[in-house]
Amino acid sequence: MTGEHAIHMAASGAHPLLTRALAREFGRAWQFLAAGEWRPASSDAEAAAAVLKCLTAPLPTGQATTASAQATRRDRRLQRIVRTTLHHLDAGAVSPPAAALLAAVARALLPWHAHPNPPTAAAAPRYGAARTPSDAVAPTGAGEALLPGLIALFTTLAEASPPGAVALTPPAAPWQVPYAGRFRRHGRPAPGVWTAETVRCPRCGGTDGPWTVTCDWRLITLGCPCGVVNPEHGLAFSEVWLLLPDA
């Protein structure tokens, strides 16, 4: 990851942004594109274009110019990026390598999921360990340092394939990790209205695992200690991926 396609992995003091997956998927994407092994399908290009629009959005002008107001506008831009990324990740319409990339971007920008505008309902998703208010969000500059590299990559992904070209999708690396804890399946039946349900093993009713989580970026399965492997839990990618350790 060098030259114009480099991406800067930024840190926030003692709490670095979670960019291990982003570095991996960023490099893989450029390798596939450079080798002609990835010609994005229309669904991938449409998702990339939507994320790119947020990545390149200018900050509003003509509003309050105080340092606090400007900081809030910068954070809102990062928040729009991560929420747009999650929307397209969980819609399930993109290819496995695109899903892996979107998930990695969402993880890196996760501190802005609920900042500066938290979801309005108590049941809205909460990802990661709770932090104190003084440590709730990484410095804005850390997230913004990722933008130039992401803009270059998503610009390429959003470009239409040459006329007559057939979409070509490279493989995405599957993974399997253990996880001890609960997964929550969230719904949003109306704007500002969220529902949440704890996932249970269909045989033993267990909720805390430790689960064996397996994913090929098309399907996530949860293996329970009782031996049941459940592919029909209904969880979205973000409801699993964003709770796991950075890998």
Coordinates of N, CA and C in Angstrom, one line a residue:
M1 N 0.8 -1.2 0.0 CA 0.0 0.0 0.0 C 0.9 1.2 0.0
T2 N 1.4 1.6 -1.1 CA 2.3 2.7 -1.2 C 1.8 3.7 -2.3
G3 N 2.5 4.8 -2.4 CA 2.1 5.8 -3.5 C 0.8 6.4 -3.3
E4 N 0.1 6.6 -4.5 CA -1.2 7.3 -4.4 C -2.3 6.5 -3.8
H5 N -2.1 5.2 -3.7 CA -3.1 4.3 -3.1 C -2.9 4.0 -1.7
A6 N -1.9 4.6 -1.0 CA -1.6 4.4 0.4 C -2.8 4.9 1.2
I7 N -3.0 4.2 2.4 CA -3.9 4.7 3.3 C -3.2 4.8 4.7
H8 N -3.5 5.9 5.4 CA -2.8 6.1 6.6 C -3.6 5.5 7.8
M9 N -3.0 4.6 8.5 CA -3.7 4.0 9.6 C -3.5 4.9 10.8
A10 N -4.5 5.5 11.2 CA -4.4 6.6 12.3 C -4.8 6.0 13.6
A11 N -4.2 6.7 14.6 CA -4.4 6.3 16.0 C -4.9 7.5 16.8
S12 N -5.5 7.2 18.0 CA -6.0 8.2 18.9 C -5.4 8.0 20.2
G13 N -4.1 8.3 20.4 CA -3.5 8.1 21.7 C -3.5 6.7 22.1
A14 N -4.0 6.4 23.3 CA -4.0 5.0 23.8 C -5.1 4.2 23.2
H15 N -6.0 4.7 22.4 CA -7.1 4.0 21.8 C -7.0 4.1 20.3
P16 N -6.2 3.3 19.6 CA -6.1 3.5 18.1 C -7.4 3.0 17.5
L17 N -7.7 3.6 16.3 CA -8.8 3.1 15.5 C -8.5 1.7 15.1
L18 N -9.6 1.0 14.9 CA -9.5 -0.5 14.6 C -9.3 -0.6 13.1
T19 N -8.1 -0.6 12.6 CA -7.8 -0.6 11.2 C -7.1 -1.8 10.7
R20 N -6.9 -2.8 11.5 CA -6.2 -4.0 11.0 C -7.0 -4.6 9.8
A21 N -8.3 -4.8 10.0 CA -9.1 -5.4 8.9 C -9.1 -4.4 7.7
L22 N -9.1 -3.1 7.9 CA -9.1 -2.2 6.8 C -7.8 -2.2 6.0
A23 N -6.7 -2.3 6.7 CA -5.4 -2.4 6.0 C -5.4 -3.6 5.1
R24 N -5.9 -4.8 5.6 CA -5.9 -6.0 4.9 C -6.8 -5.9 3.6
E25 N -8.1 -5.5 3.9 CA -9.0 -5.4 2.8 C -8.7 -4.3 1.7
F26 N -8.1 -3.2 2.2 CA -7.7 -2.1 1.3 C -6.6 -2.7 0.4
G27 N -5.6 -3.4 0.9 CA -4.6 -3.9 0.1 C -5.1 -5.0 -0.9
R28 N -6.0 -5.8 -0.4 CA -6.5 -6.9 -1.3 C -7.3 -6.3 -2.4
A29 N -8.1 -5.2 -2.1 CA -8.9 -4.6 -3.2 C -8.0 -4.0 -4.3
W30 N -7.0 -3.3 -3.9 CA -6.1 -2.7 -4.9 C -5.4 -3.8 -5.7
Q31 N -5.0 -4.8 -5.1 CA -4.3 -5.9 -5.8 C -5.3 -6.5 -6.8
F32 N -6.5 -6.8 -6.4 CA -7.5 -7.4 -7.4 C -7.8 -6.4 -8.5
L33 N -7.9 -5.1 -8.2 CA -8.3 -4.2 -9.3 C -7.1 -4.0 -10.2
A34 N -5.9 -4.0 -9.7 CA -4.7 -3.8 -10.5 C -4.5 -5.0 -11.4
A35 N -4.8 -6.2 -10.9 CA -4.6 -7.4 -11.7 C -5.8 -7.7 -12.7
G36 N -6.8 -6.8 -12.6 CA -8.0 -7.1 -13.5 C -8.9 -8.2 -13.0
E37 N -8.7 -8.6 -11.7 CA -9.5 -9.7 -11.1 C -10.8 -9.3 -10.5
W38 N -11.0 -8.0 -10.4 CA -12.2 -7.5 -9.9 C -12.8 -6.4 -10.8
R39 N -13.9 -6.8 -11.5 CA -14.6 -5.8 -12.3 C -16.0 -5.7 -11.6
P40 N -16.2 -4.7 -10.8 CA -17.4 -4.6 -9.9 C -18.7 -4.8 -10.7
A41 N -19.6 -5.6 -10.1 CA -20.9 -5.7 -10.6 C -21.6 -4.4 -10.3
S42 N -22.8 -4.2 -10.9 CA -23.5 -2.9 -10.7 C -23.9 -2.7 -9.2
S43 N -24.2 -3.7 -8.5 CA -24.5 -3.6 -7.0 C -23.3 -3.1 -6.2
D44 N -22.1 -3.6 -6.6 CA -20.9 -3.1 -5.9 C -20.6 -1.7 -6.3
A45 N -20.8 -1.3 -7.6 CA -20.5 0.0 -8.0 C -21.5 1.0 -7.4
E46 N -22.7 0.6 -7.3 CA -23.7 1.5 -6.7 C -23.4 1.8 -5.2
A47 N -23.0 0.7 -4.5 CA -22.7 0.9 -3.1 C -21.4 1.8 -2.9
A48 N -20.4 1.5 -3.8 CA -19.2 2.3 -3.8 C -19.5 3.8 -4.0
A49 N -20.4 4.1 -5.0 CA -20.8 5.4 -5.3 C -21.4 6.1 -4.2
A50 N -22.3 5.4 -3.5 CA -23.0 6.0 -2.3 C -22.0 6.4 -1.2
V51 N -21.1 5.5 -0.9 CA -20.1 5.7 0.1 C -19.1 6.8 -0.4
L52 N -18.8 6.8 -1.6 CA -17.9 7.9 -2.2 C -18.5 9.3 -2.0
K53 N -19.8 9.4 -2.2 CA -20.5 10.6 -2.1 C -20.3 11.2 -0.7
C54 N -20.4 10.3 0.3 CA -20.1 10.7 1.7 C -18.7 11.1 2.0
L55 N -17.8 10.3 1.4 CA -16.4 10.5 1.6 C -15.9 11.9 1.1
T56 N -16.5 12.3 0.0 CA -16.1 13.5 -0.7 C -17.0 14.7 -0.4
A57 N -17.9 14.5 0.5 CA -18.9 15.6 0.8 C -18.1 16.8 1.4
P58 N -18.3 18.0 0.9 CA -17.7 19.2 1.5 C -18.4 19.5 2.8
L59 N -17.7 20.2 3.7 CA -18.3 20.6 4.9 C -19.3 21.8 4.6
P60 N -20.4 21.8 5.3 CA -21.4 22.9 5.1 C -20.7 24.3 5.3
T61 N -21.2 25.3 4.6 CA -20.7 26.6 4.8 C -21.8 27.5 5.1
G62 N -21.5 28.8 5.6 CA -22.6 29.7 5.9 C -23.3 29.5 7.2
Q63 N -22.7 28.6 8.0 CA -23.3 28.4 9.3 C -22.4 28.9 10.4
A64 N -22.6 28.6 11.6 CA -21.8 29.1 12.7 C -20.3 28.6 12.5
T65 N -19.4 29.5 12.7 CA -18.0 29.3 12.4 C -17.2 29.1 13.7
T66 N -17.8 28.8 14.8 CA -17.0 28.6 16.0 C -16.3 27.2 15.9
A67 N -15.3 27.1 16.7 CA -14.5 25.8 16.7 C -15.4 24.6 17.0
S68 N -16.3 24.8 17.9 CA -17.2 23.7 18.3 C -18.1 23.3 17.2
A69 N -18.6 24.3 16.5 CA -19.6 24.0 15.4 C -18.8 23.3 14.2
Q70 N -17.6 23.8 14.0 CA -16.8 23.2 12.9 C -16.5 21.7 13.2
A71 N -16.1 21.5 14.5 CA -15.8 20.1 14.9 C -17.0 19.2 14.8
T72 N -18.2 19.7 15.1 CA -19.4 18.9 15.0 C -19.7 18.6 13.5
R73 N -19.5 19.5 12.6 CA -19.7 19.3 11.2 C -18.7 18.2 10.7
R74 N -17.5 18.3 11.1 CA -16.5 17.3 10.7 C -16.9 15.9 11.2
D75 N -17.4 15.8 12.5 CA -17.8 14.5 13.0 C -19.0 14.0 12.3
R76 N -20.0 14.9 11.9 CA -21.2 14.4 11.2 C -20.8 13.8 9.9
R77 N -19.8 14.4 9.2 CA -19.4 13.8 7.9 C -18.9 12.4 8.1
L78 N -18.1 12.2 9.2 CA -17.6 10.8 9.4 C -18.8 9.9 9.8
Q79 N -19.7 10.4 10.6 CA -20.9 9.6 11.0 C -21.7 9.2 9.7
R80 N -21.9 10.1 8.8 CA -22.6 9.8 7.6 C -21.9 8.7 6.8
I81 N -20.6 8.7 6.8 CA -19.8 7.7 6.1 C -20.1 6.3 6.7
V82 N -19.9 6.2 8.0 CA -20.0 4.9 8.6 C -21.5 4.4 8.5
R83 N -22.5 5.3 8.7 CA -23.8 4.8 8.6 C -24.2 4.4 7.2
T84 N -23.7 5.1 6.2 CA -24.0 4.7 4.8 C -23.3 3.4 4.5
T85 N -22.1 3.2 5.0 CA -21.4 1.9 4.8 C -22.1 0.8 5.4
L86 N -22.6 1.0 6.6 CA -23.4 -0.1 7.3 C -24.7 -0.4 6.6
H87 N -25.3 0.6 6.0 CA -26.6 0.4 5.3 C -26.4 -0.5 4.1
H88 N -25.3 -0.3 3.4 CA -25.0 -1.1 2.2 C -24.5 -2.5 2.6
L89 N -23.7 -2.5 3.6 CA -23.2 -3.8 4.1 C -24.4 -4.7 4.5
D90 N -25.3 -4.2 5.3 CA -26.4 -5.0 5.8 C -27.5 -5.3 4.8
A91 N -27.5 -4.5 3.7 CA -28.6 -4.8 2.7 C -28.4 -6.1 2.0
G92 N -27.1 -6.6 2.0 CA -26.9 -8.0 1.5 C -26.9 -8.1 0.0
A93 N -26.7 -6.9 -0.7 CA -26.7 -6.9 -2.2 C -25.4 -6.9 -2.8
V94 N -24.3 -6.7 -2.1 CA -23.0 -6.6 -2.7 C -22.3 -8.0 -2.6
S95 N -21.2 -8.0 -3.4 CA -20.4 -9.3 -3.5 C -19.6 -9.5 -2.2
P96 N -19.1 -10.7 -2.0 CA -18.3 -10.9 -0.8 C -17.1 -10.0 -0.6
P97 N -16.2 -9.8 -1.6 CA -15.1 -8.8 -1.4 C -15.6 -7.4 -1.1
A98 N -16.7 -7.0 -1.7 CA -17.2 -5.6 -1.4 C -17.7 -5.6 0.1
A99 N -18.4 -6.7 0.5 CA -18.9 -6.7 1.9 C -17.7 -6.7 2.9
A100 N -16.7 -7.4 2.6 CA -15.5 -7.4 3.5 C -14.9 -6.1 3.6
L101 N -14.8 -5.3 2.4 CA -14.3 -4.0 2.5 C -15.2 -3.0 3.2
L102 N -16.5 -3.1 3.0 CA -17.4 -2.2 3.7 C -17.4 -2.5 5.2
A103 N -17.3 -3.7 5.6 CA -17.2 -4.0 7.0 C -16.0 -3.5 7.6
A104 N -14.9 -3.5 6.9 CA -13.6 -3.0 7.4 C -13.7 -1.5 7.6
V105 N -14.3 -0.8 6.6 CA -14.4 0.6 6.7 C -15.3 1.0 7.9
A106 N -16.4 0.2 8.1 CA -17.3 0.5 9.2 C -16.6 0.3 10.5
R107 N -15.8 -0.7 10.6 CA -15.1 -1.0 11.9 C -14.1 0.2 12.2
A108 N -13.4 0.6 11.2 CA -12.4 1.7 11.4 C -13.1 3.0 11.9
L109 N -14.3 3.3 11.3 CA -14.9 4.5 11.7 C -16.0 4.3 12.7
L110 N -16.0 3.2 13.4 CA -17.0 2.9 14.4 C -17.2 3.9 15.5
P111 N -16.1 4.6 16.0 CA -16.3 5.6 17.0 C -17.4 6.6 16.7
W112 N -17.6 6.8 15.4 CA -18.6 7.9 15.0 C -20.0 7.3 14.7
H113 N -20.2 6.0 14.9 CA -21.5 5.5 14.7 C -22.6 6.2 15.5
A114 N -22.3 6.6 16.7 CA -23.3 7.3 17.5 C -22.9 8.7 17.9
H115 N -21.9 9.2 17.2 CA -21.4 10.6 17.5 C -21.3 11.4 16.3
P116 N -21.8 12.6 16.3 CA -22.4 13.4 17.4 C -23.9 13.2 17.6
N117 N -24.5 12.4 16.8 CA -26.0 12.2 16.9 C -26.3 10.8 17.2
P118 N -26.5 10.4 18.4 CA -26.8 9.0 18.7 C -28.2 8.6 18.2
P119 N -28.4 7.3 17.8 CA -29.7 6.9 17.5 C -30.7 7.2 18.6
T120 N -31.9 7.5 18.3 CA -32.9 8.1 19.3 C -33.5 7.0 20.2
A121 N -33.4 5.8 19.8 CA -34.2 4.8 20.6 C -33.2 3.9 21.4
A122 N -33.7 3.5 22.6 CA -32.8 2.7 23.5 C -32.4 1.4 22.9
A123 N -33.2 0.8 22.0 CA -32.8 -0.5 21.4 C -31.9 -0.4 20.2
A124 N -31.5 0.8 19.8 CA -30.6 1.0 18.7 C -29.3 0.3 18.9
P125 N -28.7 -0.2 17.9 CA -27.4 -1.0 18.1 C -26.3 -0.2 18.8
R126 N -25.7 -0.9 19.7 CA -24.5 -0.4 20.4 C -23.4 -1.4 20.1
Y127 N -22.3 -0.9 19.6 CA -21.2 -1.8 19.2 C -20.0 -1.5 20.1
G128 N -19.3 -2.6 20.5 CA -18.1 -2.4 21.3 C -18.3 -2.1 22.7
A129 N -17.2 -2.1 23.5 CA -17.3 -1.8 24.9 C -17.7 -0.4 25.2
A130 N -18.4 -0.2 26.2 CA -18.8 1.2 26.6 C -17.6 2.0 27.1
R131 N -17.5 3.2 26.8 CA -16.4 4.1 27.2 C -16.9 5.2 28.0
T132 N -16.0 5.9 28.7 CA -16.4 7.0 29.5 C -16.6 8.2 28.5
P133 N -17.4 9.2 28.9 CA -17.7 10.3 28.0 C -16.5 11.0 27.5
S134 N -15.4 11.1 28.3 CA -14.2 11.8 27.8 C -13.4 11.0 26.8
D135 N -13.8 9.7 26.7 CA -13.0 8.8 25.8 C -14.0 8.2 24.7
A136 N -15.1 8.9 24.5 CA -16.2 8.3 23.7 C -15.8 8.3 22.2
V137 N -15.0 9.2 21.7 CA -14.7 9.4 20.3 C -13.3 9.6 20.1
A138 N -12.7 8.9 19.1 CA -11.3 9.2 18.8 C -11.2 10.6 18.2
P139 N -10.0 11.2 18.2 CA -9.9 12.6 17.6 C -10.3 12.5 16.1
T140 N -11.0 13.6 15.8 CA -11.6 13.6 14.4 C -10.5 13.5 13.3
G141 N -9.3 14.1 13.6 CA -8.3 14.0 12.6 C -7.9 12.5 12.3
A142 N -8.0 11.6 13.3 CA -7.7 10.2 13.0 C -8.6 9.6 12.0
G143 N -9.9 9.9 12.1 CA -10.8 9.4 11.0 C -10.6 10.1 9.7
E144 N -10.3 11.4 9.7 CA -10.2 12.1 8.5 C -8.9 11.7 7.7
A145 N -7.9 11.2 8.5 CA -6.6 10.8 7.9 C -6.8 9.6 6.9
L146 N -7.9 8.8 7.2 CA -8.2 7.7 6.3 C -8.9 8.0 5.0
L147 N -9.4 9.2 4.9 CA -10.3 9.6 3.8 C -9.5 9.6 2.4
P148 N -8.3 10.2 2.3 CA -7.7 10.3 0.9 C -7.6 8.9 0.3
G149 N -7.1 7.9 1.1 CA -6.9 6.6 0.5 C -8.2 5.9 0.2
L150 N -9.2 6.1 1.0 CA -10.6 5.6 0.7 C -11.2 6.2 -0.5
I151 N -11.0 7.5 -0.6 CA -11.6 8.2 -1.8 C -11.0 7.6 -3.1
A152 N -9.7 7.4 -3.1 CA -9.0 6.8 -4.3 C -9.6 5.4 -4.6
L153 N -9.7 4.6 -3.6 CA -10.2 3.2 -3.8 C -11.7 3.2 -4.2
F154 N -12.5 4.0 -3.5 CA -14.0 3.9 -3.8 C -14.3 4.7 -5.2
T155 N -13.4 5.6 -5.6 CA -13.6 6.2 -6.9 C -13.4 5.1 -8.0
T156 N -12.4 4.3 -7.8 CA -12.1 3.2 -8.8 C -13.3 2.2 -8.8
L157 N -13.7 1.8 -7.6 CA -14.8 0.9 -7.5 C -16.1 1.4 -8.1
A158 N -16.3 2.7 -8.0 CA -17.6 3.3 -8.4 C -17.6 3.5 -9.9
E159 N -16.5 3.4 -10.6 CA -16.4 3.6 -12.0 C -17.1 2.4 -12.7
A160 N -17.9 2.7 -13.7 CA -18.5 1.6 -14.5 C -17.5 0.8 -15.2
S161 N -17.8 -0.5 -15.3 CA -16.9 -1.4 -16.1 C -17.0 -1.0 -17.5
P162 N -16.0 -1.3 -18.3 CA -16.0 -0.9 -19.8 C -17.3 -1.5 -20.4
P163 N -17.8 -0.9 -21.4 CA -19.0 -1.4 -22.1 C -18.8 -2.8 -22.6
G164 N -19.7 -3.7 -22.3 CA -19.6 -5.0 -22.7 C -18.8 -5.9 -21.8
A165 N -18.2 -5.3 -20.8 CA -17.4 -6.1 -19.9 C -18.3 -6.9 -18.9
V166 N -17.9 -8.1 -18.6 CA -18.6 -9.0 -17.7 C -18.1 -8.8 -16.3
A167 N -18.9 -8.7 -15.3 CA -18.5 -8.5 -14.0 C -17.6 -9.7 -13.5
L168 N -16.6 -9.4 -12.8 CA -15.7 -10.4 -12.4 C -15.5 -10.2 -10.9
T169 N -15.7 -11.2 -10.1 CA -15.6 -11.1 -8.6 C -14.6 -12.0 -8.1
P170 N -13.6 -11.5 -7.4 CA -12.6 -12.3 -6.8 C -13.1 -13.0 -5.5
P171 N -12.4 -14.0 -5.0 CA -12.9 -14.6 -3.8 C -12.6 -13.7 -2.6
A172 N -13.4 -13.9 -1.6 CA -13.1 -13.2 -0.3 C -12.7 -14.3 0.7
A173 N -11.7 -13.9 1.5 CA -11.2 -14.9 2.5 C -12.3 -15.2 3.6
P174 N -12.7 -16.4 3.8 CA -13.6 -16.8 4.9 C -12.8 -16.7 6.2
W175 N -13.5 -16.7 7.3 CA -12.9 -16.6 8.6 C -13.8 -17.3 9.6
Q176 N -13.1 -17.7 10.7 CA -13.8 -18.4 11.8 C -13.2 -17.9 13.1
V177 N -14.0 -17.4 14.1 CA -13.5 -16.9 15.3 C -14.4 -17.3 16.5
P178 N -13.9 -17.5 17.7 CA -14.8 -17.7 18.8 C -15.2 -16.4 19.4
Y179 N -16.4 -16.4 20.0 CA -16.9 -15.2 20.6 C -17.8 -15.6 21.8
A180 N -17.5 -15.1 23.0 CA -18.3 -15.4 24.2 C -19.1 -14.1 24.5
G181 N -20.3 -14.2 24.4 CA -21.2 -13.0 24.6 C -22.5 -13.1 23.8
R182 N -23.3 -12.1 23.9 CA -24.6 -12.1 23.3 C -24.6 -11.4 22.0
F183 N -25.4 -11.9 21.1 CA -25.7 -11.1 19.8 C -27.2 -10.6 19.9
R184 N -27.4 -9.4 19.4 CA -28.7 -8.8 19.4 C -29.1 -8.6 17.9
R185 N -30.3 -9.0 17.6 CA -30.9 -8.8 16.3 C -31.8 -7.6 16.4
H186 N -31.4 -6.6 15.6 CA -32.2 -5.3 15.6 C -33.1 -5.1 14.5
G187 N -34.2 -4.5 14.7 CA -35.1 -4.1 13.7 C -35.5 -2.6 13.8
R188 N -36.0 -2.1 12.7 CA -36.4 -0.7 12.7 C -37.7 -0.5 11.9
P189 N -38.8 -0.8 12.6 CA -40.1 -0.9 11.9 C -40.6 0.5 11.5
A190 N -40.0 1.6 12.1 CA -40.4 2.9 11.7 C -39.3 3.9 12.1
P191 N -39.2 5.0 11.5 CA -38.2 6.0 11.8 C -38.1 6.3 13.3
G192 N -36.9 6.1 13.9 CA -36.8 6.4 15.3 C -37.3 5.3 16.2
V193 N -37.8 4.2 15.6 CA -38.3 3.1 16.4 C -37.5 1.9 16.2
W194 N -36.9 1.4 17.2 CA -36.0 0.2 17.1 C -36.5 -0.9 18.0
T195 N -36.3 -2.2 17.5 CA -36.6 -3.3 18.3 C -35.3 -4.1 18.4
A196 N -35.2 -4.9 19.4 CA -34.0 -5.8 19.6 C -34.4 -7.1 20.3
E197 N -33.7 -8.2 19.8 CA -34.0 -9.5 20.3 C -32.7 -10.2 20.5
T198 N -32.5 -10.8 21.6 CA -31.3 -11.6 21.8 C -31.3 -12.9 21.1
V199 N -30.3 -13.3 20.4 CA -30.3 -14.5 19.6 C -30.0 -15.7 20.6
R200 N -30.8 -16.8 20.4 CA -30.7 -18.0 21.2 C -30.5 -19.2 20.4
C201 N -29.8 -20.1 21.0 CA -29.6 -21.4 20.3 C -31.0 -22.1 20.1
P202 N -31.3 -22.6 19.0 CA -32.6 -23.2 18.8 C -32.8 -24.5 19.5
R203 N -31.7 -25.1 20.0 CA -31.8 -26.4 20.7 C -31.8 -26.2 22.2
C204 N -30.7 -25.6 22.7 CA -30.6 -25.4 24.2 C -31.0 -24.1 24.7
G205 N -31.3 -23.1 23.9 CA -31.7 -21.8 24.3 C -30.6 -21.0 24.9
G206 N -29.4 -21.4 24.7 CA -28.2 -20.6 25.2 C -28.1 -19.3 24.5
T207 N -27.6 -18.3 25.2 CA -27.5 -16.9 24.6 C -26.0 -16.4 24.6
D208 N -25.2 -17.0 25.5 CA -23.9 -16.4 25.7 C -22.7 -17.2 25.1
G209 N -23.0 -18.2 24.3 CA -21.9 -19.0 23.7 C -21.1 -19.8 24.7
P210 N -19.8 -19.9 24.5 CA -19.0 -19.2 23.5 C -19.4 -19.8 22.1
W211 N -19.7 -18.8 21.2 CA -20.1 -19.2 19.8 C -18.8 -19.4 19.0
T212 N -19.0 -20.3 18.0 CA -18.0 -20.4 16.9 C -18.6 -19.7 15.7
V213 N -18.1 -18.5 15.4 CA -18.7 -17.7 14.3 C -17.9 -18.0 13.0
T214 N -18.6 -18.4 12.0 CA -18.0 -18.7 10.7 C -18.7 -17.8 9.7
C215 N -17.9 -17.2 8.8 CA -18.4 -16.3 7.8 C -17.6 -16.4 6.5
D216 N -18.4 -16.4 5.4 CA -17.7 -16.4 4.0 C -18.2 -15.1 3.3
W217 N -18.7 -14.2 4.0 CA -19.2 -12.9 3.5 C -20.5 -13.1 2.6
R218 N -21.0 -14.3 2.6 CA -22.4 -14.5 2.0 C -23.3 -14.9 3.1
L219 N -22.7 -15.7 4.1 CA -23.5 -16.2 5.2 C -22.7 -16.3 6.4
I220 N -23.3 -16.0 7.6 CA -22.7 -16.1 8.9 C -23.4 -17.3 9.6
T221 N -22.7 -18.2 10.2 CA -23.3 -19.3 11.0 C -22.7 -19.1 12.4
L222 N -23.6 -19.5 13.4 CA -23.2 -19.5 14.8 C -23.2 -20.9 15.3
G223 N -22.0 -21.4 15.8 CA -21.9 -22.7 16.4 C -22.1 -22.6 17.9
C224 N -23.0 -23.4 18.4 CA -23.2 -23.3 19.9 C -22.4 -24.5 20.5
P225 N -22.0 -24.3 21.8 CA -21.3 -25.4 22.5 C -22.1 -26.7 22.6
C226 N -23.5 -26.6 22.4 CA -24.2 -27.9 22.5 C -24.1 -28.7 21.2
G227 N -23.5 -28.1 20.1 CA -23.3 -28.8 18.9 C -24.1 -28.3 17.7
V228 N -25.1 -27.4 18.0 CA -25.9 -26.9 16.9 C -25.2 -25.8 16.1
V229 N -25.2 -25.9 14.8 CA -24.7 -24.8 14.0 C -25.9 -24.2 13.3
N230 N -26.1 -22.9 13.6 CA -27.3 -22.2 13.2 C -27.0 -21.1 12.1
P231 N -27.4 -21.4 10.9 CA -27.3 -20.4 9.8 C -28.5 -19.5 9.6
E232 N -29.5 -19.7 10.4 CA -30.8 -19.0 10.3 C -31.1 -18.1 11.4
H233 N -30.1 -17.5 12.0 CA -30.3 -16.6 13.2 C -30.9 -15.3 12.8
G234 N -30.8 -14.9 11.6 CA -31.4 -13.6 11.1 C -30.5 -12.4 11.4
L235 N -29.3 -12.6 11.9 CA -28.4 -11.4 12.2 C -27.9 -10.8 10.9
A236 N -27.8 -9.5 10.9 CA -27.1 -8.8 9.8 C -25.6 -8.9 10.1
F237 N -24.8 -8.6 9.0 CA -23.4 -8.7 9.1 C -22.9 -7.8 10.2
S238 N -23.4 -6.6 10.3 CA -22.8 -5.6 11.3 C -23.1 -6.1 12.7
E239 N -24.2 -6.8 12.9 CA -24.6 -7.2 14.3 C -23.7 -8.3 14.8
V240 N -22.9 -8.9 13.9 CA -21.9 -9.9 14.3 C -20.5 -9.3 14.2
W241 N -20.2 -8.8 13.1 CA -18.8 -8.4 12.8 C -18.3 -7.3 13.7
L242 N -19.1 -6.3 14.0 CA -18.7 -5.2 14.8 C -18.6 -5.4 16.3
L243 N -19.0 -6.6 16.7 CA -18.8 -7.0 18.1 C -17.6 -7.9 18.3
L244 N -17.0 -8.4 17.3 CA -15.8 -9.3 17.4 C -14.5 -8.5 17.5
P245 N -13.5 -9.2 18.0 CA -12.2 -8.5 18.1 C -11.7 -8.1 16.7
D246 N -10.9 -7.0 16.6 CA -10.4 -6.6 15.3 C -9.4 -7.7 14.8
A247 N -9.7 -8.2 13.7 CA -8.9 -9.3 13.1 C -8.6 -9.1 11.7

